[in-house]
Amino acid sequence: MAQHSLPIVLAFSPEDQTWLRVSSVSVPQFFEGHTEVPVSGDALRIGGRQFIVQARVWEHDGMTPTLRLLLSSGHAASDTVFG
């Protein structure tokens, strides 16, 4: 099984981008060195929040293809306080 070298970029909503920046959450390179590319419906856990791959967008800059993953808003159950 060969590893892919396809650049994969995660696209967050503006609110989630702000949360990542303000909370200093680092986004790991989930797919680096893997043979399988992500598909719609895959779930990613980042900083205690869950994001779902809603769509995949293939882009090409004239040199190389890139796979952009459009993610759902990440709202964790831990963000809600009951009682």
Short mmCIF file of C-alpha atoms in Angstrom, two decimals:
data_model
loop_
_atom_site.label_atom_id
_atom_site.label_comp_id
_atom_site.label_asym_id
_atom_site.label_seq_id
_atom_site.Cartn_x
_atom_site.Cartn_y
_atom_site.Cartn_z
CA MET A 1 0.00 0.00 0.00
CA ALA A 2 1.53 3.26 -1.12
CA GLN A 3 1.09 6.42 0.91
CA HIS A 4 -0.54 9.34 -0.87
CA SER A 5 1.07 12.78 -1.07
CA LEU A 6 -2.18 14.59 -1.81
CA PRO A 7 -2.43 17.87 0.12
CA ILE A 8 -5.60 17.83 2.25
CA VAL A 9 -6.86 21.16 3.62
CA LEU A 10 -9.53 21.46 6.33
CA ALA A 11 -12.03 24.31 5.85
CA PHE A 12 -13.70 25.52 9.06
CA SER A 13 -16.59 27.95 9.53
CA PRO A 14 -15.55 31.50 10.53
CA GLU A 15 -16.80 30.87 14.09
CA ASP A 16 -14.75 27.69 14.39
CA GLN A 17 -11.68 29.42 12.93
CA THR A 18 -12.02 32.05 15.66
CA TRP A 19 -12.47 29.36 18.33
CA LEU A 20 -9.34 27.53 17.12
CA ARG A 21 -7.29 30.76 17.17
CA VAL A 22 -8.56 32.09 20.52
CA SER A 23 -8.30 28.70 22.24
CA SER A 24 -4.86 28.03 20.72
CA VAL A 25 -6.03 24.62 19.51
CA SER A 26 -3.59 23.04 17.09
CA VAL A 27 -5.06 21.04 14.23
CA PRO A 28 -3.16 17.77 13.72
CA GLN A 29 -2.18 16.47 10.28
CA PHE A 30 -4.84 13.73 10.38
CA PHE A 31 -4.24 12.28 6.95
CA GLU A 32 -0.48 12.63 6.56
CA GLY A 33 1.01 9.28 5.63
CA HIS A 34 -2.32 7.48 5.24
CA THR A 35 -3.32 5.56 2.14
CA GLU A 36 -7.04 6.41 2.38
CA VAL A 37 -8.45 9.85 1.71
CA PRO A 38 -11.36 11.09 3.84
CA VAL A 39 -14.94 10.90 2.57
CA SER A 40 -18.14 12.79 3.32
CA GLY A 41 -19.54 11.73 6.66
CA ASP A 42 -16.17 11.11 8.32
CA ALA A 43 -15.90 12.62 11.81
CA LEU A 44 -12.86 14.44 13.20
CA ARG A 45 -12.31 15.27 16.88
CA ILE A 46 -10.31 18.45 17.42
CA GLY A 47 -9.90 20.10 20.79
CA GLY A 48 -12.85 18.21 22.27
CA ARG A 49 -15.22 19.16 19.46
CA GLN A 50 -16.51 16.98 16.67
CA PHE A 51 -16.50 18.05 13.03
CA ILE A 52 -18.16 16.13 10.19
CA VAL A 53 -16.82 16.19 6.63
CA GLN A 54 -19.83 17.63 4.78
CA ALA A 55 -18.29 17.97 1.33
CA ARG A 56 -15.06 17.40 -0.57
CA VAL A 57 -13.81 19.96 -3.08
CA TRP A 58 -11.08 19.07 -5.55
CA GLU A 59 -8.89 22.03 -6.50
CA HIS A 60 -5.95 22.31 -8.88
CA ASP A 61 -3.51 25.22 -9.00
CA GLY A 62 -1.93 24.19 -12.30
CA MET A 63 0.81 22.26 -10.53
CA THR A 64 -0.84 19.84 -8.13
CA PRO A 65 -4.31 18.76 -7.00
CA THR A 66 -5.56 19.58 -3.50
CA LEU A 67 -8.48 18.09 -1.60
CA ARG A 68 -10.36 20.66 0.52
CA LEU A 69 -12.67 19.26 3.19
CA LEU A 70 -15.64 21.44 4.14
CA LEU A 71 -16.42 20.72 7.79
CA SER A 72 -19.58 21.14 9.83
CA SER A 73 -19.69 23.51 12.78
CA GLY A 74 -18.09 21.92 15.79
CA HIS A 75 -20.32 22.02 18.83
CA ALA A 76 -19.30 19.69 21.60
CA ALA A 77 -21.67 18.47 24.28
CA SER A 78 -19.11 19.73 26.80
CA ASP A 79 -19.89 23.31 25.66
CA THR A 80 -23.33 23.10 27.24
CA VAL A 81 -23.84 23.43 30.99
CA PHE A 82 -26.92 21.83 32.53
CA GLY A 83 -28.23 22.77 35.99
#
